[in-house]
Short mmCIF file of C-alpha atoms and ligand atoms in Angstrom, two decimals:
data_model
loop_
_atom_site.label_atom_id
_atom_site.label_comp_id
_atom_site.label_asym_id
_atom_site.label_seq_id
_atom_site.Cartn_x
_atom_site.Cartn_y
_atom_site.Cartn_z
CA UNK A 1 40.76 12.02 -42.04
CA UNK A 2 42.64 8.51 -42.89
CA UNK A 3 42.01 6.49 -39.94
CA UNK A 4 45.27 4.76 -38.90
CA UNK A 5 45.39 2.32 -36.50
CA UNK A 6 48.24 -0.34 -34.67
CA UNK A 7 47.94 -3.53 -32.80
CA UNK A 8 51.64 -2.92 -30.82
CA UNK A 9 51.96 -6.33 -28.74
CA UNK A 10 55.31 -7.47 -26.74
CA UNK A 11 57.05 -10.47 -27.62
CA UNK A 12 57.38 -11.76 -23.88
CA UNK A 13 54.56 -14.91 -24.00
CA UNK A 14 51.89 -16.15 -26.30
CA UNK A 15 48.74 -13.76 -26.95
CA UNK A 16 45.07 -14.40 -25.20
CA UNK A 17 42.00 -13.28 -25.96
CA UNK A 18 42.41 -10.24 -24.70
CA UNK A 19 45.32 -9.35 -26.81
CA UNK A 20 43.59 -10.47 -30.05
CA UNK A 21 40.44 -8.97 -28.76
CA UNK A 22 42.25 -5.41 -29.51
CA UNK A 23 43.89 -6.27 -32.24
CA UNK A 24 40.69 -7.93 -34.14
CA UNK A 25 39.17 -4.30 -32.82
CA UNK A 26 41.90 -1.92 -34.35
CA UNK A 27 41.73 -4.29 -37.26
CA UNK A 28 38.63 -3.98 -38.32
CA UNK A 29 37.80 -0.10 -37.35
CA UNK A 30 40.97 0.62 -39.37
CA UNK A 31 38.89 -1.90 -42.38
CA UNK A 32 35.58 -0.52 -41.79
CA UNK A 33 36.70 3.42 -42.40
CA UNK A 34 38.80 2.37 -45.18
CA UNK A 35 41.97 3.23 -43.19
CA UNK A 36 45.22 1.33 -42.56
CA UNK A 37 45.95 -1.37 -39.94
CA UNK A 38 49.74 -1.47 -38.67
CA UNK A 39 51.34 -3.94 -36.23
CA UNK A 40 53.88 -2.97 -34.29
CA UNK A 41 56.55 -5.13 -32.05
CA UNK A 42 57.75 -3.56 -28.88
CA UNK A 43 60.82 -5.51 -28.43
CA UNK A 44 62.44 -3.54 -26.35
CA UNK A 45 62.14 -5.69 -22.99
CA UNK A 46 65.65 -7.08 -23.70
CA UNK A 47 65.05 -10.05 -20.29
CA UNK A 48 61.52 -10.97 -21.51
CA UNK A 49 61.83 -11.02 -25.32
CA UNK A 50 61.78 -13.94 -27.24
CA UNK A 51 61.87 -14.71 -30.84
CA UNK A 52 59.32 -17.18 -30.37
CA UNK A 53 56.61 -14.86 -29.61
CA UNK A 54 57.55 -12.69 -32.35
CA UNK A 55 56.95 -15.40 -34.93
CA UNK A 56 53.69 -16.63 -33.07
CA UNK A 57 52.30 -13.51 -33.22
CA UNK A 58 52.92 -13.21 -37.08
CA UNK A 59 51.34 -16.88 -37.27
CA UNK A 60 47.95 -15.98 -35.15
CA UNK A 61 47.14 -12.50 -36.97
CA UNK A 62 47.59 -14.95 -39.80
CA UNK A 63 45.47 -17.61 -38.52
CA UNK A 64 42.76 -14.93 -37.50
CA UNK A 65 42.96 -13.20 -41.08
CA UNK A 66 43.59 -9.53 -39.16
CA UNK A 67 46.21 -8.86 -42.23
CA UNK A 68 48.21 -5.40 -41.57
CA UNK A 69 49.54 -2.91 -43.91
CA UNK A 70 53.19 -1.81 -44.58
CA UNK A 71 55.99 -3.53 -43.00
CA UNK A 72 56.12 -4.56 -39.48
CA UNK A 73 57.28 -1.82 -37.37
CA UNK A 74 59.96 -3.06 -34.44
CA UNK A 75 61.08 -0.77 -31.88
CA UNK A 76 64.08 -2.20 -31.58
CA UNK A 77 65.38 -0.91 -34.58
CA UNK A 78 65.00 2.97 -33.60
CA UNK A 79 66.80 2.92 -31.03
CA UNK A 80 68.31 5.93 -32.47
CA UNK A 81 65.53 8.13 -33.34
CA UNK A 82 64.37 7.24 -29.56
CA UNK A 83 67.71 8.47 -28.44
CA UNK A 84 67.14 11.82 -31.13
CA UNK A 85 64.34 13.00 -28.82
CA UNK A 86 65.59 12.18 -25.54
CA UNK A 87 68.50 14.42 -26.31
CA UNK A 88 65.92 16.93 -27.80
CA UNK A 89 63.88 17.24 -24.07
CA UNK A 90 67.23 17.46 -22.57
CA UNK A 91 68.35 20.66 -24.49
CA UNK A 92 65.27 21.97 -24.51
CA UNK A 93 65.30 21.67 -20.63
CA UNK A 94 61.80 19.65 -20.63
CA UNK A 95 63.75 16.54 -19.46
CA UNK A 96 66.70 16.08 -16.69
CA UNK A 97 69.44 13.38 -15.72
CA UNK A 98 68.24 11.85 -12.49
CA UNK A 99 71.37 10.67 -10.79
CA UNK A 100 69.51 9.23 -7.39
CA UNK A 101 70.77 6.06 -6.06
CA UNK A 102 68.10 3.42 -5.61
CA UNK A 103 68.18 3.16 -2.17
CA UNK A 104 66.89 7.11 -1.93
CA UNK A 105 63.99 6.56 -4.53
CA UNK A 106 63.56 3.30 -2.52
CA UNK A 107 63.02 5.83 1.04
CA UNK A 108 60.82 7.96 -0.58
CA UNK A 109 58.71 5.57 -1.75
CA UNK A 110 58.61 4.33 1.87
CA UNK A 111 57.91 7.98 3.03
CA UNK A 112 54.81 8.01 0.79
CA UNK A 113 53.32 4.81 2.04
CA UNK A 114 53.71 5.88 5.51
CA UNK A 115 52.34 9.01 4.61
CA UNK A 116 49.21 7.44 2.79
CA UNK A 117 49.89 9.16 -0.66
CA UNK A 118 50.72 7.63 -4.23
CA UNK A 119 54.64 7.08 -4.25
CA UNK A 120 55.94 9.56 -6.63
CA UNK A 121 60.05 10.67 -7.57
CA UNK A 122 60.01 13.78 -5.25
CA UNK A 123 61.89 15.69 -8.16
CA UNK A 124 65.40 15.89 -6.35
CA UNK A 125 67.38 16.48 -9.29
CA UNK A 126 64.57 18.37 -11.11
CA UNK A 127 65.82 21.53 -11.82
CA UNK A 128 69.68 21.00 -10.64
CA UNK A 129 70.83 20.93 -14.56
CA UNK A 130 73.30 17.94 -13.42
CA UNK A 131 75.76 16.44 -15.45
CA UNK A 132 78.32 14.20 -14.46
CA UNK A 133 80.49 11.74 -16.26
CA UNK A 134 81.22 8.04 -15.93
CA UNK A 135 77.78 8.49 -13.49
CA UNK A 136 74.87 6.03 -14.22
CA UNK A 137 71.40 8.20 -14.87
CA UNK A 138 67.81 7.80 -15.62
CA UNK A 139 66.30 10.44 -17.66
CA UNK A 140 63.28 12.15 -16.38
CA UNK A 141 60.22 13.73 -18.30
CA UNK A 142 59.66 17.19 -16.55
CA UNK A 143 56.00 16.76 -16.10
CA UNK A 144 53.80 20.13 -15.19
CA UNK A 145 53.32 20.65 -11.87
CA UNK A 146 49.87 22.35 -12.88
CA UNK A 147 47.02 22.24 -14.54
CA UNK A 148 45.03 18.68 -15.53
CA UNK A 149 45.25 16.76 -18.53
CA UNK A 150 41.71 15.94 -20.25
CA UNK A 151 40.98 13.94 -22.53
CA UNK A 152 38.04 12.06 -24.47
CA UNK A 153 37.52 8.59 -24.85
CA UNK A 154 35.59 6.91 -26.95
CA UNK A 155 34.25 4.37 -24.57
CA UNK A 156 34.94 5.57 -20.78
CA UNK A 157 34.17 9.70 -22.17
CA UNK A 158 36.07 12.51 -20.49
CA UNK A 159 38.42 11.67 -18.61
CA UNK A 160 40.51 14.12 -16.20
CA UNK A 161 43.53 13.44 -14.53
CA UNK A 162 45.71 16.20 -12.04
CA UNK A 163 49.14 17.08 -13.25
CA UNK A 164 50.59 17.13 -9.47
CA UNK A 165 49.59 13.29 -9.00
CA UNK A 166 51.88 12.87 -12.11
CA UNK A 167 55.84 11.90 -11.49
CA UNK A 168 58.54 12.91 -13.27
CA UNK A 169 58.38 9.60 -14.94
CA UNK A 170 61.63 8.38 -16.79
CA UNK A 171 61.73 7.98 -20.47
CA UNK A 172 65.45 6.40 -20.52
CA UNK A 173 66.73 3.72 -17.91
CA UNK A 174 70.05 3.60 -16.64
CA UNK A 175 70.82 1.13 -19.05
CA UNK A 176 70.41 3.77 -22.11
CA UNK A 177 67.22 2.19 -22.97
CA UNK A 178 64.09 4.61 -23.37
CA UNK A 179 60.86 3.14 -21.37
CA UNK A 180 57.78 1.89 -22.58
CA UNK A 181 55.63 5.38 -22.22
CA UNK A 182 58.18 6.97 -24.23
CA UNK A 183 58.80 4.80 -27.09
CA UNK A 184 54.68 4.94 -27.61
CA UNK A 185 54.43 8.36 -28.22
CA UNK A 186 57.56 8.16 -30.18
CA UNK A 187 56.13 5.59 -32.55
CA UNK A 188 52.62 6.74 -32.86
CA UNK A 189 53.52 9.85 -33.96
CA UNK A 190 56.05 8.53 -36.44
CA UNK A 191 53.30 5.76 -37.73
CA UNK A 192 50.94 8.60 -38.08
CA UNK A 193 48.53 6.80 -35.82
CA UNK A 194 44.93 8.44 -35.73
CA UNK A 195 43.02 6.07 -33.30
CA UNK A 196 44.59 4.49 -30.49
CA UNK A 197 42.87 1.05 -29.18
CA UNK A 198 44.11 -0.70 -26.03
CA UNK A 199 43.22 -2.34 -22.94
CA UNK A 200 41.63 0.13 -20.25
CA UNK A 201 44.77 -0.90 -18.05
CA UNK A 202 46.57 1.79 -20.09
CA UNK A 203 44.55 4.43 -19.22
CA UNK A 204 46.65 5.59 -15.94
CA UNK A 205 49.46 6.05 -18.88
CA UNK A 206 47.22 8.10 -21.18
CA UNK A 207 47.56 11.58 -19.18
CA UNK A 208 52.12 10.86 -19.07
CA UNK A 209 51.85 10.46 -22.78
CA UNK A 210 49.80 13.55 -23.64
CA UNK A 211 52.29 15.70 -22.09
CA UNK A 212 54.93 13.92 -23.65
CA UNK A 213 53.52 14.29 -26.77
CA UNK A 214 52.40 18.02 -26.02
CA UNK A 215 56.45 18.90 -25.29
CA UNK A 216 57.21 17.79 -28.45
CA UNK A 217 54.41 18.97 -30.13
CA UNK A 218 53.13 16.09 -31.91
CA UNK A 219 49.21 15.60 -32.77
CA UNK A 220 47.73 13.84 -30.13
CA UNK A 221 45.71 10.92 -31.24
CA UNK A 222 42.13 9.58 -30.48
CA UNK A 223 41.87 7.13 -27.49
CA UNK A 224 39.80 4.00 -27.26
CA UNK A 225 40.38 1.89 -24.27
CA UNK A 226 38.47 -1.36 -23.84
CA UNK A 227 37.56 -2.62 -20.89
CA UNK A 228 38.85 -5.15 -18.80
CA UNK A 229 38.62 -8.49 -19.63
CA UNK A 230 38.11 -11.40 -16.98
CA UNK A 231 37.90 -15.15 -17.31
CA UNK A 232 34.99 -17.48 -15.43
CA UNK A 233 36.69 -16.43 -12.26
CA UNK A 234 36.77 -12.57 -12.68
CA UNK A 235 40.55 -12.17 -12.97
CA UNK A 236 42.35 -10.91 -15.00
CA UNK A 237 43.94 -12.32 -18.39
CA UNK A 238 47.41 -13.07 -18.69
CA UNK A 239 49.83 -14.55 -20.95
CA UNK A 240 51.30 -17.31 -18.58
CA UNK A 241 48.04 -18.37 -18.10
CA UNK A 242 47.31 -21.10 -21.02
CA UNK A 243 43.06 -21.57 -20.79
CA UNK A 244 42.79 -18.38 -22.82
CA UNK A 245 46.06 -18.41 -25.05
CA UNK A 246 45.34 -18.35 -28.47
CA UNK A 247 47.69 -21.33 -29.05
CA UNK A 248 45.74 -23.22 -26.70
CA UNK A 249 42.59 -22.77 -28.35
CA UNK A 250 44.28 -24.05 -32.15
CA UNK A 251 45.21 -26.71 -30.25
CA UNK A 252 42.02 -27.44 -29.24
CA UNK A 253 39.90 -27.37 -32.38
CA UNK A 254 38.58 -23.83 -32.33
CA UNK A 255 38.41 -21.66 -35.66
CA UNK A 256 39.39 -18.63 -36.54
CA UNK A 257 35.73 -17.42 -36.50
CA UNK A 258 34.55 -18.85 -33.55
CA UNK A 259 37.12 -16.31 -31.99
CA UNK A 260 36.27 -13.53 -33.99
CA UNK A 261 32.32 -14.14 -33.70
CA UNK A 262 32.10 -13.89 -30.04
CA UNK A 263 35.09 -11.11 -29.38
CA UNK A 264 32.81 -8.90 -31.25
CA UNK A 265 29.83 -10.11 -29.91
CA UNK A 266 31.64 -9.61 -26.69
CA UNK A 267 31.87 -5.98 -28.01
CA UNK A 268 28.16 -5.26 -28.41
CA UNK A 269 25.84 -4.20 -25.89
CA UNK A 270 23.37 -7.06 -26.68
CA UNK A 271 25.73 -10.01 -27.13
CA UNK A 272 22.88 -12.84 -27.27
CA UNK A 273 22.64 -11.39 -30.42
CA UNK A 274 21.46 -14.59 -32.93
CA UNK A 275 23.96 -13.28 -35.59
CA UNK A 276 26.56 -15.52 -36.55
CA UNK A 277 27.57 -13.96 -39.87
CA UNK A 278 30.58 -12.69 -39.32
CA UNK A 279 30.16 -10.33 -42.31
CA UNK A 280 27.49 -9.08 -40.68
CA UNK A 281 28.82 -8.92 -36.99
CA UNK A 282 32.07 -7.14 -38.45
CA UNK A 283 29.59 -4.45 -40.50
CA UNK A 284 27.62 -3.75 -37.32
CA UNK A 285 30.47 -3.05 -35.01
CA UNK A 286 31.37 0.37 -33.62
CA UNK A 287 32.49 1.77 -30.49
CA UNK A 288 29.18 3.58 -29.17
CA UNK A 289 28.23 0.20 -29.04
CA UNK A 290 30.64 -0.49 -26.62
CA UNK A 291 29.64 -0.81 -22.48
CA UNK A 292 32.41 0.04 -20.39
CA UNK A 293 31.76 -2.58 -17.53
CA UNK A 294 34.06 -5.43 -17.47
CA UNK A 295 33.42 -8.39 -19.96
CA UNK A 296 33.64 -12.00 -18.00
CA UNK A 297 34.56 -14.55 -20.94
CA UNK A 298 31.90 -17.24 -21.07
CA UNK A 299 33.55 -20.74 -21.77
CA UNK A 300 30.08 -22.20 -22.96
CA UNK A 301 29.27 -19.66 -25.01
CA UNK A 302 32.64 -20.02 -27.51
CA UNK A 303 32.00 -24.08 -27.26
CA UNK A 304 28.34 -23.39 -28.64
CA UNK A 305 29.67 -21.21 -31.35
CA UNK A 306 32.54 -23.16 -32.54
CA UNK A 307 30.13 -25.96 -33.34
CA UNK A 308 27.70 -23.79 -35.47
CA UNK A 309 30.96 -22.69 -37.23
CA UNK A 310 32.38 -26.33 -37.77
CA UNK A 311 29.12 -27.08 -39.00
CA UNK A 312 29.01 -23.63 -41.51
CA UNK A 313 32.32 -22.52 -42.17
CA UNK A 314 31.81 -25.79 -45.71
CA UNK A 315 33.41 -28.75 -46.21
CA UNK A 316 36.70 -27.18 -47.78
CA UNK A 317 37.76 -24.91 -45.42
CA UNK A 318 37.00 -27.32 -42.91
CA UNK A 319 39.47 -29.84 -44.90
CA UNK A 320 42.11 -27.02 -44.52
CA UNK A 321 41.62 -26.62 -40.89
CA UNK A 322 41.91 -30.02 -40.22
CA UNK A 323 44.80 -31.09 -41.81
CA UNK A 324 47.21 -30.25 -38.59
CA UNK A 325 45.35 -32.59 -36.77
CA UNK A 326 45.31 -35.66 -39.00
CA UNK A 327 49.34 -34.41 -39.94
CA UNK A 328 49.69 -34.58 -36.10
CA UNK A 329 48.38 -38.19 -35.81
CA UNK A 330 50.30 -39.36 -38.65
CA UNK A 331 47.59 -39.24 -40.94
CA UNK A 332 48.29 -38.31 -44.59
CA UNK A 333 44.95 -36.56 -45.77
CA UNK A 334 45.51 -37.09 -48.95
CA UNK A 335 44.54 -40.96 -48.61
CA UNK A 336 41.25 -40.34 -47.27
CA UNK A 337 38.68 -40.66 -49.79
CA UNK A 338 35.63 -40.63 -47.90
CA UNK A 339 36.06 -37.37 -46.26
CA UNK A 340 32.90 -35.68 -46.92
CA UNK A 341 31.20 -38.78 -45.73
CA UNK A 342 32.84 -38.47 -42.63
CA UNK A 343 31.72 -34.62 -42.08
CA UNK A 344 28.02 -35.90 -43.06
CA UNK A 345 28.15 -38.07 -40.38
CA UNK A 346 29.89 -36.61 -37.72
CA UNK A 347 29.74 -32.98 -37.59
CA UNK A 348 26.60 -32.32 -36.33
CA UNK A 349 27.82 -34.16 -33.37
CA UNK A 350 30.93 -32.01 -32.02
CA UNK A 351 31.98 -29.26 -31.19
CA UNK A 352 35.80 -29.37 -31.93
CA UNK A 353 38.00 -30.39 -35.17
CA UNK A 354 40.06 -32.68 -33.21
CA UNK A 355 36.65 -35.02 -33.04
CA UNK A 356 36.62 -35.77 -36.55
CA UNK A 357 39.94 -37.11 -35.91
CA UNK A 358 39.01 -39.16 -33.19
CA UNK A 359 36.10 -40.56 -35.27
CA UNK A 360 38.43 -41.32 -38.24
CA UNK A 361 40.30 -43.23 -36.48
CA UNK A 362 37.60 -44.76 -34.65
CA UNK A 363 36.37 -46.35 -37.47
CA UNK A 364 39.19 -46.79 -38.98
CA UNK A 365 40.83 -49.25 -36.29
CA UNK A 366 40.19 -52.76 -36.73
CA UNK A 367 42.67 -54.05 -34.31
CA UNK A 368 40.45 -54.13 -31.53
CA UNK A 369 39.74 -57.28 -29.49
CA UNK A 370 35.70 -58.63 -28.91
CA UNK A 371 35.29 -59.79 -25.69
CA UNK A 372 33.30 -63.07 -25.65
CA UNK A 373 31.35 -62.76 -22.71
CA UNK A 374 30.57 -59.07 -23.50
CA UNK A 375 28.83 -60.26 -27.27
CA UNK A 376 27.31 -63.52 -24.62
CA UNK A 377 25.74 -60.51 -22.70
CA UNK A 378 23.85 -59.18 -25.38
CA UNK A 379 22.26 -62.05 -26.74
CA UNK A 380 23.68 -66.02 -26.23
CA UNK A 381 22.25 -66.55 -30.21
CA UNK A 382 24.14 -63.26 -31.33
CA UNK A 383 26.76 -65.77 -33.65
CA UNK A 384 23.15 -66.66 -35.75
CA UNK A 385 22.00 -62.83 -35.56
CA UNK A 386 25.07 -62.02 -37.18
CA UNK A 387 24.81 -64.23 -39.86
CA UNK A 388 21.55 -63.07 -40.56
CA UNK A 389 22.92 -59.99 -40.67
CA UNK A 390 25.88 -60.89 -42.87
CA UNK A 391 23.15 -62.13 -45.67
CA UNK A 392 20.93 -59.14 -45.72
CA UNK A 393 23.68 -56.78 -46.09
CA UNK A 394 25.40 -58.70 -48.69
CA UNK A 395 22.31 -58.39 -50.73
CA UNK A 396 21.70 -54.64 -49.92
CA UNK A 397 22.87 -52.93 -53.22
CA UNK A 398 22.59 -49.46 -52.77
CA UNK A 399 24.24 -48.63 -49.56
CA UNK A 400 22.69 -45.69 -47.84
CA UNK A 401 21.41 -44.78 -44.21
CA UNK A 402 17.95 -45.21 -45.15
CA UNK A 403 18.74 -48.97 -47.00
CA UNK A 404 20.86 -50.16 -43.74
CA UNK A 405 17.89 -48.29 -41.45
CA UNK A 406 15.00 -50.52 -42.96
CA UNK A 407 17.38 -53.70 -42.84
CA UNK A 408 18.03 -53.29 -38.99
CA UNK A 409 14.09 -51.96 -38.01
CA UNK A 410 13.02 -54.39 -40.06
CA UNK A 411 14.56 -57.47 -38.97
CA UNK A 412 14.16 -56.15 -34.68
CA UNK A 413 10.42 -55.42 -35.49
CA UNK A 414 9.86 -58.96 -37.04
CA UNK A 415 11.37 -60.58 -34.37
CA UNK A 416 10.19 -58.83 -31.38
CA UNK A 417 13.25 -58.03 -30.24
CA UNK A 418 14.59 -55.12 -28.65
CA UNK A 419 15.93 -52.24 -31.22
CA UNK A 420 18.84 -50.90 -28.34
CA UNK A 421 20.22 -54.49 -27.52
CA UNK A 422 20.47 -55.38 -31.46
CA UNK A 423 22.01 -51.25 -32.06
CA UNK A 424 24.33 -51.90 -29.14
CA UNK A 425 25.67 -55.29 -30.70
CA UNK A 426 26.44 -54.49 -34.10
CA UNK A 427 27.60 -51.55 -32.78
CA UNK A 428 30.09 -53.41 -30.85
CA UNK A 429 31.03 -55.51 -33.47
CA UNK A 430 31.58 -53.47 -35.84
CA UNK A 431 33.94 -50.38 -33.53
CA UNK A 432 34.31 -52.01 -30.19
CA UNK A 433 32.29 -49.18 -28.42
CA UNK A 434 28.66 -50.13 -27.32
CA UNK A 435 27.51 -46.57 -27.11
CA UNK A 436 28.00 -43.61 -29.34
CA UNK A 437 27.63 -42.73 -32.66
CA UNK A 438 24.26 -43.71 -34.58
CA UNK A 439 24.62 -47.08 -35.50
CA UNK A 440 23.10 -46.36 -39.35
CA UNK A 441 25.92 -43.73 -39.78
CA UNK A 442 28.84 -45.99 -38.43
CA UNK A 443 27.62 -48.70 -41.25
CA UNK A 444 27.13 -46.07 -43.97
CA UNK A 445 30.55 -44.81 -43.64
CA UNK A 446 32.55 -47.79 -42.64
CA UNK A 447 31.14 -49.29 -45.92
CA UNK A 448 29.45 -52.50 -47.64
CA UNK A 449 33.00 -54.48 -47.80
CA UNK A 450 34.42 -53.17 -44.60
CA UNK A 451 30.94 -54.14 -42.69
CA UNK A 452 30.82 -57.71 -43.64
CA UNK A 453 34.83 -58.19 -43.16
CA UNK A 454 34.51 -57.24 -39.49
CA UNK A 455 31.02 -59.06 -38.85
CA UNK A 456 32.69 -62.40 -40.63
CA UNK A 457 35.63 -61.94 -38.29
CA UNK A 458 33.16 -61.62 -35.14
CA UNK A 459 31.62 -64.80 -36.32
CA UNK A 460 35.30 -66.33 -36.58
CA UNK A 461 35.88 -65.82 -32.19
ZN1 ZN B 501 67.23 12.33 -8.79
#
C-alpha cells in the first residue's frame, strides 16, 4: 500500500511546536515508506481566517524543509463537492434538517448538566423528515443509536467508544457551511489519505468520523494520534501563546534542525538519546517507538541543541541563516570579509544566531567613549603599558591567536603583573567591555591595523 499522508492546519494564528511536531511526523512517515506528503488548508473558519497564516504556514514548512507533494489542497474551494454529499445523506435519509431554535438546544443542554450526563441534541427532529422553506437549519448526521465504534491506533491501541454517547452531530451550520468533522472525512477520502496523524485532542472526533465515513462508504484510514503536548508549566499549547510559536523561535536564532532534532527526539522513548544526526534520528523514527504519556517541552534542552547545531550545521549554511539578522540590523553581508573569522571565534560561545550579530557589531563599533577614571582603575601607568603594547604589536608580523597570546603572557609574566588586570584593560580599550570574550580572539579578529588605531586613540584621552 502507498502510504499517503496530510498535515491539514487552520489558518487562524501562527503554528507551535505542536503543530509542526505533526506535521514534521506525517512528513517524514509519508518520506520514510516512500509515500506522499500533502498539506491541506482548512479555511473554512470564515471569522478566524487570515491570509497571513496561510502564507506563514507555506514559509515555516519551507523553513523546516517538510516539502509536500501535489498542490495545496484548500477546503474552501469545495465547497461544492461538500455540499454534493450533504445532499447525498439527506436523500439517502442518513442525515436530517434540524430546525430547533437555539434557545431549545440551549435547555437541553441545561437538562443534561442538571442531570449529570454529557449534553447531547436529544434528536427532536430526528426522524420528522422536515422541510420547510425560508426556515434557517442545521443539518444533522443520523448517528447509530447502537452498537460501538472500534478502532486501532497506532499509539493509544484499541480504542472503543459507545454509539449512544454519540450526538447527532451537524455536518452543515445554519449558515450553509459544512463543519469541521465533516469536511475531514470529505477530504481524506478524496486525497486518498492512508495514515492519519494528529494531536490526541482529536481522538473524541475519531468514532463521529468513522460513521460518517461508514454511511458513505469510504475506506476508513489508519489513525495515529500523538499525545498531548505541554510547555514547562504542563498546559497546553496554543497558538496565541508566542513562547512556543514557530515565528518566535526564527526570531530568536533557532534552526531548522534544532526543531526537528528534538521533536523527534521528543518522539522516542529514550530521548537523552546522544544522536544529533538528524539523518540518523529521521531513519530511526517510527511509531512503536512512540509512549503515549504526555510530552512536557524542555526549554533547556532545545537551547543545548541549537548550539551543537550552530556549531555543526558549517559555515555556509550558517551564512544563509544569518543573513535576516544582519539584513535586520542594516547590515549588508556582502561587505563582511572576515566572516569565517568571526564564526572561529565566536561560535563556540552561543547558543543563538542573533549573537554573532551582536558580536559583529561589537567589534565593529568604535564610537564608544573610555572613561578616564575607569582605565586610572586598572593601572595609573596604563598610558606607558599601552605604548608598550603599541610597539610589540606593530612588530608582530604574522597575526594569529597564538603570536598575540605569547606577546600578552609574555610581557605580564616578565613584569610580575597580574594576567586578569592587563586582559581586562586591553580588553577595555580595545571594545569598551571589561569582561567577555577572550581577549586573544577579540585582537585576532579586530585585526593588526584596527588594534593599534584604537590603542593610539586610548593613548590620545
Ligand atoms: Zn431539531
Amino acid at each position: 500500500m502507498n502510504i499517503i499522508t496530510r498535515f491539514a492546519p487552520s489558518p487562524t494564528g501562527y503554528l507551535h511546536l505542536g503543530n509542526i511536531r505533526v506535521a514534521l511526523y506525517s512528513w517524514l512517515f509519508a518520506r520514510n515508506n516512500k509515500g506522499k506528503f500533502f498539506l491541506r488548508i482548512e479555511d473554512t473558519d470564515i471569522k478566524r481566517y487570515n491570509k497571513k497564516y496561510v502564507d506563514n504556514i507555506f514559509y515555516l514548512l519551507d523553513w523546516l524543509g517538510l516539502y509536500w507533494d501535489n498542490n495545496v489542497y484548500f477546503q474552501s474551494k469545495n465547497i461544492d463537492l461538500y455540499n454534493y454529499y450533504i445532499d447525498l445523506l439527506l436523500n439517502k435519509g442518513l442525515a436530517y434538517k434540524c430546525y430547533c431554535s437555539y434557545e431549545r438546544l440551549i435547555n437541553i443542554r441545561k437538562k443534561c448538566i442538571l442531570s449529570k450526563i454529557k449534553p447531547k441534541y436529544d434528536g427532536y427532529c430526528r426522524n420528522k423528515n422536515l422541510n420547510y422553506k425560508n426556515i434557517k437549519y442545521v443539518v444533522r448526521f443520523k448517528n447509530l443509536l447502537s452498537d460501538n465504534v472500534k478502532f486501532k491506533d497506532l499509539i493509544f491501541g484499541k480504542l472503543n467508544f459507545k454509539n449512544k454517547e454519540l450526538d447527532d452531530f451537524i455536518i452543515k451550520r445554519s449558515n450553509g457551511l459544512p463543519t469541521y468533522n465533516f469536511c475531514v472525512v470529505i477530504d481524506d477520502n478524496e486525497m486518498l489519505i492512508t495514515d492519519i496523524i494528529r494531536g490526541s485532542e482529536h481522538i473524541n472526533n475519531t468514532p463521529k468520523q468513522i460513521n460518517l465515513l461508514k454511511s458513505l462508504n469510504f475506506k476508513k484510514p489508519r489513525y495515529i494520534h500523538l499525545p498531548i503536548i505541554l510547555d514547562k508549566y504542563k498546559k497546553k499549547l496554543s497558538k496565541r501563546n508566542y513562547t512556543y510559536n514557530i515565528n518566535n523561535y526564527i526570531d530568536n536564532g533557532y534552526l531548522p534542525n534544532t526543531l526537528i532534532s528534538y521533536l523527534l527526539k521528543l518522539g522516542i522513548y529514550n530521548n537523552n538519546l546522544e544522536i544529533n544526526d538528524i539523518n540518523k534520528l529521521k531513519s530511526i523514527f517510527n511509531f512503536n517507538n512512540i509512549n503515549k504519556s504526555p510530552c512536557i517541552i524542555d526549554d533547556n534542552k532545545i537551547i543545548i541543541l541549537n548550539k551543537y547545531y550552530i556549531n555543526n550545521i558549517g559555515y555556509n549554511s550558517l551564512i544563509y541563516y544569518i543573513k535576516p539578522f544582519f539584513l535586520d540590523k542594516n547590515i549588508n553581508m556582502n561587505k563582511i570579509n572576515n566572516i569565517y573569522k568571526i564564526f572561529f571565534v565566536i561560535l563556540e560561545r552561543i547558543y543563538f544566531l542573533y549573537q554573532i550579530v551582536d558580536f559583529y557589531i561589537l567589534i565593529n563599533n568604535n564610537n564608544f567613549k573610555l572613561d578616564l577614571n575607569v582605565l586610572n582603575k586598572f593601572n595609573l601607568k596604563y598610558n606607558i603599558i599601552i605604548k608598550i603594547f603599541i610597539k610589540k604589536f606593530n612588530k608582530l608580523y604574522f597575526w594569529s591567536i597564538q603570536n598575540i597570546k605569547y606577546i600578552i603572557n609574555n610581557y605580564v609574566n616578565k613584569n610580575n603583573l597580574k594576567n586578569k588586570y592587563i586582559y581586562s584593560l586591553l580588553r577595555y580599550i580595545l571594545i569598551g567591555k571589561r569582561h567577555g570574550i577572550d581577549l586573544f580572539k577579540i585582537i585576532f579578529i579586530l585585526n593588526k591595523k584596527e588594534v593599534l588605531l584604537r590603542l593610539n586613540n586610548c593613548c590620545k584621552i
